[in-house]
Amino acid sequence: LNISEVTVVGTRVLQGVHAIDNDQQGPFSSVKYSVLSGPHSDYFEFENELEGTLVLKKSLDYESLKQFDVGIRAQDHGDPPKNTDTTLTVHVIDADDQNPKFLDDRYT
């Protein structure tokens, strides 16, 4: 997933995450999605756990983090629930977000 570092928090950055459960139609075949706990899990959340739309919830900065992985889980509503995990690799795209600076504070 390629995301610009100037993407606004709250933006839907990935739609259509989808997992299927081949159990007979009903609660056991219904799937919910979550971001797994990990070093970068605070950057994203699912807009609705029953839909596969991932939302940015923390600002990105190319200068500090260019690429990272986030774990995603799909889980059914069985008792006990069954799940599967996958990894989303995020590439932060650099943007013109730095102001120019003078080398000296004052010139004479």
mmCIF file with all atom_site columns, C-alpha atoms in Angstrom:
data_model
loop_
_atom_site.group_PDB
_atom_site.id
_atom_site.type_symbol
_atom_site.label_atom_id
_atom_site.label_alt_id
_atom_site.label_comp_id
_atom_site.label_asym_id
_atom_site.label_entity_id
_atom_site.label_seq_id
_atom_site.pdbx_PDB_ins_code
_atom_site.Cartn_x
_atom_site.Cartn_y
_atom_site.Cartn_z
_atom_site.occupancy
_atom_site.B_iso_or_equiv
_atom_site.pdbx_formal_charge
_atom_site.auth_seq_id
_atom_site.auth_comp_id
_atom_site.auth_asym_id
_atom_site.auth_atom_id
_atom_site.pdbx_PDB_model_num
ATOM 1   C CA . LEU A 1 1   ? 0.000   0.000   0.000  1.00 0.00 ? 1   LEU A CA 1
ATOM 2   C CA . ASN A 1 2   ? 1.497   3.366   -1.040 1.00 0.00 ? 2   ASN A CA 1
ATOM 3   C CA . ILE A 1 3   ? 0.409   6.354   1.070  1.00 0.00 ? 3   ILE A CA 1
ATOM 4   C CA . SER A 1 4   ? 1.636   9.939   0.856  1.00 0.00 ? 4   SER A CA 1
ATOM 5   C CA . GLU A 1 5   ? 3.002   11.376  4.077  1.00 0.00 ? 5   GLU A CA 1
ATOM 6   C CA . VAL A 1 6   ? 0.575   14.301  3.720  1.00 0.00 ? 6   VAL A CA 1
ATOM 7   C CA . THR A 1 7   ? -2.524  12.078  3.736  1.00 0.00 ? 7   THR A CA 1
ATOM 8   C CA . VAL A 1 8   ? -5.009  13.519  6.220  1.00 0.00 ? 8   VAL A CA 1
ATOM 9   C CA . VAL A 1 9   ? -5.843  11.519  9.345  1.00 0.00 ? 9   VAL A CA 1
ATOM 10  C CA . GLY A 1 10  ? -9.321  10.012  8.902  1.00 0.00 ? 10  GLY A CA 1
ATOM 11  C CA . THR A 1 11  ? -8.807  9.283   5.196  1.00 0.00 ? 11  THR A CA 1
ATOM 12  C CA . ARG A 1 12  ? -9.941  5.912   3.884  1.00 0.00 ? 12  ARG A CA 1
ATOM 13  C CA . VAL A 1 13  ? -6.671  4.524   2.581  1.00 0.00 ? 13  VAL A CA 1
ATOM 14  C CA . LEU A 1 14  ? -7.702  1.001   1.614  1.00 0.00 ? 14  LEU A CA 1
ATOM 15  C CA . GLN A 1 15  ? -11.130 -0.269  0.659  1.00 0.00 ? 15  GLN A CA 1
ATOM 16  C CA . GLY A 1 16  ? -12.129 -3.771  -0.261 1.00 0.00 ? 16  GLY A CA 1
ATOM 17  C CA . VAL A 1 17  ? -10.185 -5.830  2.275  1.00 0.00 ? 17  VAL A CA 1
ATOM 18  C CA . HIS A 1 18  ? -12.148 -9.046  2.030  1.00 0.00 ? 18  HIS A CA 1
ATOM 19  C CA . ALA A 1 19  ? -12.039 -12.511 3.550  1.00 0.00 ? 19  ALA A CA 1
ATOM 20  C CA . ILE A 1 20  ? -14.560 -15.279 3.054  1.00 0.00 ? 20  ILE A CA 1
ATOM 21  C CA . ASP A 1 21  ? -15.675 -18.027 5.386  1.00 0.00 ? 21  ASP A CA 1
ATOM 22  C CA . ASN A 1 22  ? -17.157 -21.014 3.593  1.00 0.00 ? 22  ASN A CA 1
ATOM 23  C CA . ASP A 1 23  ? -19.353 -22.099 6.503  1.00 0.00 ? 23  ASP A CA 1
ATOM 24  C CA . GLN A 1 24  ? -23.083 -22.223 5.819  1.00 0.00 ? 24  GLN A CA 1
ATOM 25  C CA . GLN A 1 25  ? -24.647 -18.743 5.697  1.00 0.00 ? 25  GLN A CA 1
ATOM 26  C CA . GLY A 1 26  ? -25.160 -17.441 9.233  1.00 0.00 ? 26  GLY A CA 1
ATOM 27  C CA . PRO A 1 27  ? -23.155 -16.208 12.210 1.00 0.00 ? 27  PRO A CA 1
ATOM 28  C CA . PHE A 1 28  ? -20.301 -18.656 11.601 1.00 0.00 ? 28  PHE A CA 1
ATOM 29  C CA . SER A 1 29  ? -19.715 -17.279 8.096  1.00 0.00 ? 29  SER A CA 1
ATOM 30  C CA . SER A 1 30  ? -19.844 -13.606 9.093  1.00 0.00 ? 30  SER A CA 1
ATOM 31  C CA . VAL A 1 31  ? -16.353 -12.064 9.223  1.00 0.00 ? 31  VAL A CA 1
ATOM 32  C CA . LYS A 1 32  ? -15.058 -9.116  11.232 1.00 0.00 ? 32  LYS A CA 1
ATOM 33  C CA . TYR A 1 33  ? -11.753 -7.325  10.645 1.00 0.00 ? 33  TYR A CA 1
ATOM 34  C CA . SER A 1 34  ? -9.186  -5.890  13.028 1.00 0.00 ? 34  SER A CA 1
ATOM 35  C CA . VAL A 1 35  ? -5.663  -4.500  13.093 1.00 0.00 ? 35  VAL A CA 1
ATOM 36  C CA . LEU A 1 36  ? -3.357  -6.689  15.167 1.00 0.00 ? 36  LEU A CA 1
ATOM 37  C CA . SER A 1 37  ? -1.363  -5.190  18.022 1.00 0.00 ? 37  SER A CA 1
ATOM 38  C CA . GLY A 1 38  ? 2.168   -4.419  16.978 1.00 0.00 ? 38  GLY A CA 1
ATOM 39  C CA . PRO A 1 39  ? 4.762   -1.688  16.656 1.00 0.00 ? 39  PRO A CA 1
ATOM 40  C CA . HIS A 1 40  ? 2.785   0.241   14.009 1.00 0.00 ? 40  HIS A CA 1
ATOM 41  C CA . SER A 1 41  ? -0.804  -0.810  14.740 1.00 0.00 ? 41  SER A CA 1
ATOM 42  C CA . ASP A 1 42  ? -1.670  2.703   15.932 1.00 0.00 ? 42  ASP A CA 1
ATOM 43  C CA . TYR A 1 43  ? -1.576  4.069   12.359 1.00 0.00 ? 43  TYR A CA 1
ATOM 44  C CA . PHE A 1 44  ? -4.750  2.344   11.136 1.00 0.00 ? 44  PHE A CA 1
ATOM 45  C CA . GLU A 1 45  ? -8.174  1.108   12.144 1.00 0.00 ? 45  GLU A CA 1
ATOM 46  C CA . PHE A 1 46  ? -11.103 -0.409  10.323 1.00 0.00 ? 46  PHE A CA 1
ATOM 47  C CA . GLU A 1 47  ? -13.924 2.077   9.836  1.00 0.00 ? 47  GLU A CA 1
ATOM 48  C CA . ASN A 1 48  ? -16.396 -0.676  10.705 1.00 0.00 ? 48  ASN A CA 1
ATOM 49  C CA . GLU A 1 49  ? -15.220 -4.098  11.898 1.00 0.00 ? 49  GLU A CA 1
ATOM 50  C CA . LEU A 1 50  ? -17.700 -5.784  9.535  1.00 0.00 ? 50  LEU A CA 1
ATOM 51  C CA . GLU A 1 51  ? -16.433 -3.945  6.442  1.00 0.00 ? 51  GLU A CA 1
ATOM 52  C CA . GLY A 1 52  ? -12.953 -3.959  4.935  1.00 0.00 ? 52  GLY A CA 1
ATOM 53  C CA . THR A 1 53  ? -12.263 -0.221  4.847  1.00 0.00 ? 53  THR A CA 1
ATOM 54  C CA . LEU A 1 54  ? -9.010  0.820   6.490  1.00 0.00 ? 54  LEU A CA 1
ATOM 55  C CA . VAL A 1 55  ? -8.680  4.379   7.824  1.00 0.00 ? 55  VAL A CA 1
ATOM 56  C CA . LEU A 1 56  ? -5.538  6.351   8.673  1.00 0.00 ? 56  LEU A CA 1
ATOM 57  C CA . LYS A 1 57  ? -5.636  7.358   12.335 1.00 0.00 ? 57  LYS A CA 1
ATOM 58  C CA . LYS A 1 58  ? -2.122  8.771   12.854 1.00 0.00 ? 58  LYS A CA 1
ATOM 59  C CA . SER A 1 59  ? -0.026  11.124  10.713 1.00 0.00 ? 59  SER A CA 1
ATOM 60  C CA . LEU A 1 60  ? 2.734   9.621   8.597  1.00 0.00 ? 60  LEU A CA 1
ATOM 61  C CA . ASP A 1 61  ? 6.244   11.050  8.212  1.00 0.00 ? 61  ASP A CA 1
ATOM 62  C CA . TYR A 1 62  ? 8.496   9.803   5.421  1.00 0.00 ? 62  TYR A CA 1
ATOM 63  C CA . GLU A 1 63  ? 11.606  11.187  7.109  1.00 0.00 ? 63  GLU A CA 1
ATOM 64  C CA . SER A 1 64  ? 11.074  8.962   10.172 1.00 0.00 ? 64  SER A CA 1
ATOM 65  C CA . LEU A 1 65  ? 9.370   5.870   8.723  1.00 0.00 ? 65  LEU A CA 1
ATOM 66  C CA . LYS A 1 66  ? 9.551   4.966   5.043  1.00 0.00 ? 66  LYS A CA 1
ATOM 67  C CA . GLN A 1 67  ? 8.107   1.452   5.134  1.00 0.00 ? 67  GLN A CA 1
ATOM 68  C CA . PHE A 1 68  ? 6.423   -0.713  7.749  1.00 0.00 ? 68  PHE A CA 1
ATOM 69  C CA . ASP A 1 69  ? 4.187   -3.738  8.169  1.00 0.00 ? 69  ASP A CA 1
ATOM 70  C CA . VAL A 1 70  ? 0.814   -3.956  9.894  1.00 0.00 ? 70  VAL A CA 1
ATOM 71  C CA . GLY A 1 71  ? -0.961  -7.195  10.781 1.00 0.00 ? 71  GLY A CA 1
ATOM 72  C CA . ILE A 1 72  ? -4.613  -7.605  9.840  1.00 0.00 ? 72  ILE A CA 1
ATOM 73  C CA . ARG A 1 73  ? -6.999  -10.265 11.143 1.00 0.00 ? 73  ARG A CA 1
ATOM 74  C CA . ALA A 1 74  ? -10.232 -11.686 9.742  1.00 0.00 ? 74  ALA A CA 1
ATOM 75  C CA . GLN A 1 75  ? -12.264 -13.559 12.360 1.00 0.00 ? 75  GLN A CA 1
ATOM 76  C CA . ASP A 1 76  ? -15.581 -15.372 12.200 1.00 0.00 ? 76  ASP A CA 1
ATOM 77  C CA . HIS A 1 77  ? -18.264 -15.366 14.889 1.00 0.00 ? 77  HIS A CA 1
ATOM 78  C CA . GLY A 1 78  ? -17.969 -19.044 15.800 1.00 0.00 ? 78  GLY A CA 1
ATOM 79  C CA . ASP A 1 79  ? -17.627 -20.385 19.328 1.00 0.00 ? 79  ASP A CA 1
ATOM 80  C CA . PRO A 1 80  ? -14.700 -20.529 19.589 1.00 0.00 ? 80  PRO A CA 1
ATOM 81  C CA . PRO A 1 81  ? -13.998 -18.038 16.790 1.00 0.00 ? 81  PRO A CA 1
ATOM 82  C CA . LYS A 1 82  ? -11.637 -18.980 13.979 1.00 0.00 ? 82  LYS A CA 1
ATOM 83  C CA . ASN A 1 83  ? -9.335  -16.438 12.357 1.00 0.00 ? 83  ASN A CA 1
ATOM 84  C CA . THR A 1 84  ? -6.665  -15.854 9.768  1.00 0.00 ? 84  THR A CA 1
ATOM 85  C CA . ASP A 1 85  ? -4.006  -13.152 9.659  1.00 0.00 ? 85  ASP A CA 1
ATOM 86  C CA . THR A 1 86  ? -2.194  -11.369 6.861  1.00 0.00 ? 86  THR A CA 1
ATOM 87  C CA . THR A 1 87  ? 0.383   -8.615  6.602  1.00 0.00 ? 87  THR A CA 1
ATOM 88  C CA . LEU A 1 88  ? -0.137  -5.230  4.981  1.00 0.00 ? 88  LEU A CA 1
ATOM 89  C CA . THR A 1 89  ? 3.111   -3.596  3.851  1.00 0.00 ? 89  THR A CA 1
ATOM 90  C CA . VAL A 1 90  ? 2.885   0.196   3.843  1.00 0.00 ? 90  VAL A CA 1
ATOM 91  C CA . HIS A 1 91  ? 5.202   2.393   1.757  1.00 0.00 ? 91  HIS A CA 1
ATOM 92  C CA . VAL A 1 92  ? 5.165   6.042   2.834  1.00 0.00 ? 92  VAL A CA 1
ATOM 93  C CA . ILE A 1 93  ? 5.578   8.363   -0.149 1.00 0.00 ? 93  ILE A CA 1
ATOM 94  C CA . ASP A 1 94  ? 7.646   11.511  0.340  1.00 0.00 ? 94  ASP A CA 1
ATOM 95  C CA . ALA A 1 95  ? 5.933   14.869  -0.207 1.00 0.00 ? 95  ALA A CA 1
ATOM 96  C CA . ASP A 1 96  ? 7.070   18.485  -0.209 1.00 0.00 ? 96  ASP A CA 1
ATOM 97  C CA . ASP A 1 97  ? 6.343   19.120  3.465  1.00 0.00 ? 97  ASP A CA 1
ATOM 98  C CA . GLN A 1 98  ? 9.528   20.923  4.533  1.00 0.00 ? 98  GLN A CA 1
ATOM 99  C CA . ASN A 1 99  ? 10.047  24.677  4.431  1.00 0.00 ? 99  ASN A CA 1
ATOM 100 C CA . PRO A 1 100 ? 13.317  26.065  3.078  1.00 0.00 ? 100 PRO A CA 1
ATOM 101 C CA . LYS A 1 101 ? 15.744  27.306  5.731  1.00 0.00 ? 101 LYS A CA 1
ATOM 102 C CA . PHE A 1 102 ? 18.477  29.906  5.664  1.00 0.00 ? 102 PHE A CA 1
ATOM 103 C CA . LEU A 1 103 ? 21.843  28.595  6.746  1.00 0.00 ? 103 LEU A CA 1
ATOM 104 C CA . ASP A 1 104 ? 22.378  31.612  8.996  1.00 0.00 ? 104 ASP A CA 1
ATOM 105 C CA . ASP A 1 105 ? 19.896  33.496  11.149 1.00 0.00 ? 105 ASP A CA 1
ATOM 106 C CA . ARG A 1 106 ? 21.193  36.834  9.939  1.00 0.00 ? 106 ARG A CA 1
ATOM 107 C CA . TYR A 1 107 ? 23.091  38.177  6.942  1.00 0.00 ? 107 TYR A CA 1
ATOM 108 C CA . THR A 1 108 ? 25.011  41.485  6.766  1.00 0.00 ? 108 THR A CA 1
#
